[in-house]
Amino acid sequence: MTRLAIIGTGYVGLTTGVCFAHLGHDVVCGDIDAGKVARLSRGEVPIVEHRLDELLAEGLRNGNLRFVVGAAAAVADAEIVFLCVPTPQGDDGSADLSYVEAAAREIAQVLPYECIVVNKSTVPVGSTRVVERVLQRPDVRVVSNPEFLREGSAVDDFLRPDRVVVGCEDRSAAIAVGALYDSIRAQVIVTDPASAETIKYAANAFLATKLSFVNAIAAICEGVGADVNDVMVGMGYDKRIGAEFLRPGPGWGGSCFGKDSRALLNIARETGYQFDLLAGVIAVNDEQFERVTDKIRVAAGGSLQDAVIAVWGLTFKARTDDLRDSPSVSIINRLLAAGATVQAYDPTVSAIKPGVPAAVQVHDSAVSAATGAHVLTVLTEWDDFRWVAAADVAVVMPGRAVVDGRNLLDRAAWQHAGFTHTGIGR
Ligand SMILES: NC(=O)c1ccc[n+]([C@@H]2O[C@H](COP(=O)([O-])OP(=O)(O)OC[C@H]3O[C@@H](n4cnc5c(N)ncnc54)[C@H](O)[C@@H]3O)[C@@H](O)[C@H]2O)c1
C-alpha cells in the first residue's frame, strides 16, 4: 500500500483516486471546489461514469479513500502526488499550464521529504521541468504519467489499460510509479519525460486523424453511392488499420481532442515543423459540423428559419454527461444561428446543466423532444435512441425527415414508418 494524494477530482482525478483506492492504496483526494469535496465525502458522484459510484462507496467504506479541500491539505502524508488539474486551451492554441503551476506552487512547501510528484494532466513537452522549477525542491522527483482513459468507460480503462506510460530521468522514481499498477499487470512503458508527454499528444492527434479520415471517406461515399459502414468493415479487418474508431459521425469533440490537437500544432510550430496534416484533420472536423448542419437544412426543405428541429443527444459521446466541446452543441449553435428552434433530449442532461445553449428547450424524453418537429436529428450515439419506435415518433412529429448523424437508427424501420432517413456516408 502506498500513500497517494490526488490533486483535482474531475474525470481523471476522481477516476484515478477511486481506482487506486480499489487497488489497495491509501488515497487522499484534494480539490479547490469545497462543494464537490462535500458531495464526494458523502459518496455522491458529481459526474456520470460507469462504476464510479460503486468504487467510491467501497473506498469510503474501507477507509482507503478520503476527500479534503485544497491541494496542500491532501499531500501532508503522501509518498506520491498526482496532479490531475485542467490544462485548457490557451488563447494561442497552446495548453494553459496555469492550473498545474498553481497546484505545484500550493504544495511546494508542504510536500513530505523525497516525495514523488506525478503529472497526470495532459501537458506540453517540457512541463515536467516546469513543475520542477515551480516546486524548487531538489529532493522531490517529478514524473510524467499521462492518462489515456476514455470518458464513458473511465474506470474499466484505468483498471485494464492498454498501457501505462511513465516518463522520468530517475529510474527509481519511474519504478515506484510503475509499481502502483502492479496488481493490474499493466504493460508499463518507461521513457524519458519528453517522450511520455509526446506519446499522449501523438495518440490523441492520431485518433482525431482516424475520425476525420473516416468522415472524409464518408463524404466520398455519398458522392459515389457507396456505404461507409460497409467500407469501414472492409477496412477494419486489415490488422494494420484495426476496426476500432472507424465510425463516421457528426465530427469529433470532447474536452481533449480539440485542445490537444491544437496544442500539438503549437508544439510543432515551436520546433519549426509545419504540421499541415494535423491542421487538415482539424479543418475536416470543422467542415463536418457544417456538412451535418447542411443535411438538416436540406431535410427542413432548404431553410432553417423557423424550422423546429428535434435533437437526440447533447453530450459529446454516449455514456457520459460531459458537454465540453460537444459536436452536438457545435451543430445546435449553427441551427440556432440560422433561425431554427431546437428541442433536445439527452439521457444525462437537464436544462440547467452548464454548457446547454440557453435557447435550447430540453425535454425529458426522446418522443417529447420530437413533438411538433419538422426534422429529427441524432447527434450522440446513445443506445436508448435505437429502441425508440419510429411509429411513436410519427404520431407526434409533423415532419417526416430524420438526419442520423451517428448512423444509429434502423434505416429500414424508419423508412417503413414513413420517414426519409439521411445518414452519414451512405
Ligand atoms: N477528461 C478526459 O477524458 C481526460 C482523459 C485523459 C487526460 N485528460 C487530462 O487530464 C487533465 C484533467 O482533466 P479532467 O477532464 O479530469 O478535468 P476536470 O475539469 O474534469 O477536473 C479538474 C479538477 O481539478 C480541480 N482543480 C483545479 N485546480 C485545482 C487546484 N489548484 N487544487 C485542487 N484541485 C484543483 C477542479 O476543481 C476540478 O475538479 C487535463 O489535462 C486533461 O487534458 C482528460
Tab-separated table of C-alpha atoms in Angstrom, residues 20 32 49 62 82 139 154 166 176 188 196 198 201 212 219 228 241 271 274 277 291 312 315 328 364 370 392 414:
chain	number	residue	atom	x	y	z
A	20	PHE	CA	-6.046	3.398	-6.750
A	32	ILE	CA	-10.429	23.504	-4.601
A	49	GLU	CA	-19.278	7.478	-15.208
A	62	ASN	CA	-12.986	0.595	3.842
A	82	PHE	CA	-0.747	13.032	-8.784
A	139	ASP	CA	14.581	16.223	-3.006
A	154	ALA	CA	-13.017	5.534	-17.484
A	166	VAL	CA	5.898	6.583	-17.158
A	176	ALA	CA	7.890	3.458	-7.858
A	188	VAL	CA	4.368	-0.285	-18.288
A	196	ALA	CA	5.970	10.396	-22.323
A	198	THR	CA	4.682	13.429	-26.647
A	201	TYR	CA	-0.448	14.208	-27.691
A	212	SER	CA	-11.544	12.862	-39.662
A	219	ALA	CA	-18.242	12.319	-47.905
A	228	VAL	CA	-19.358	3.986	-45.477
A	241	ILE	CA	-5.679	-0.429	-39.695
A	271	THR	CA	10.029	23.225	-33.166
A	274	GLN	CA	4.588	22.913	-40.042
A	277	LEU	CA	-1.591	17.066	-41.820
A	291	ARG	CA	-21.930	19.229	-43.545
A	312	TRP	CA	-31.419	13.495	-29.783
A	315	THR	CA	-23.171	15.025	-24.807
A	328	SER	CA	-23.943	18.237	-30.833
A	364	ASP	CA	-37.371	14.726	-20.572
A	370	ALA	CA	-39.737	15.234	-31.275
A	392	ASP	CA	-44.419	6.614	-31.792
A	414	TRP	CA	-37.797	4.378	-40.009
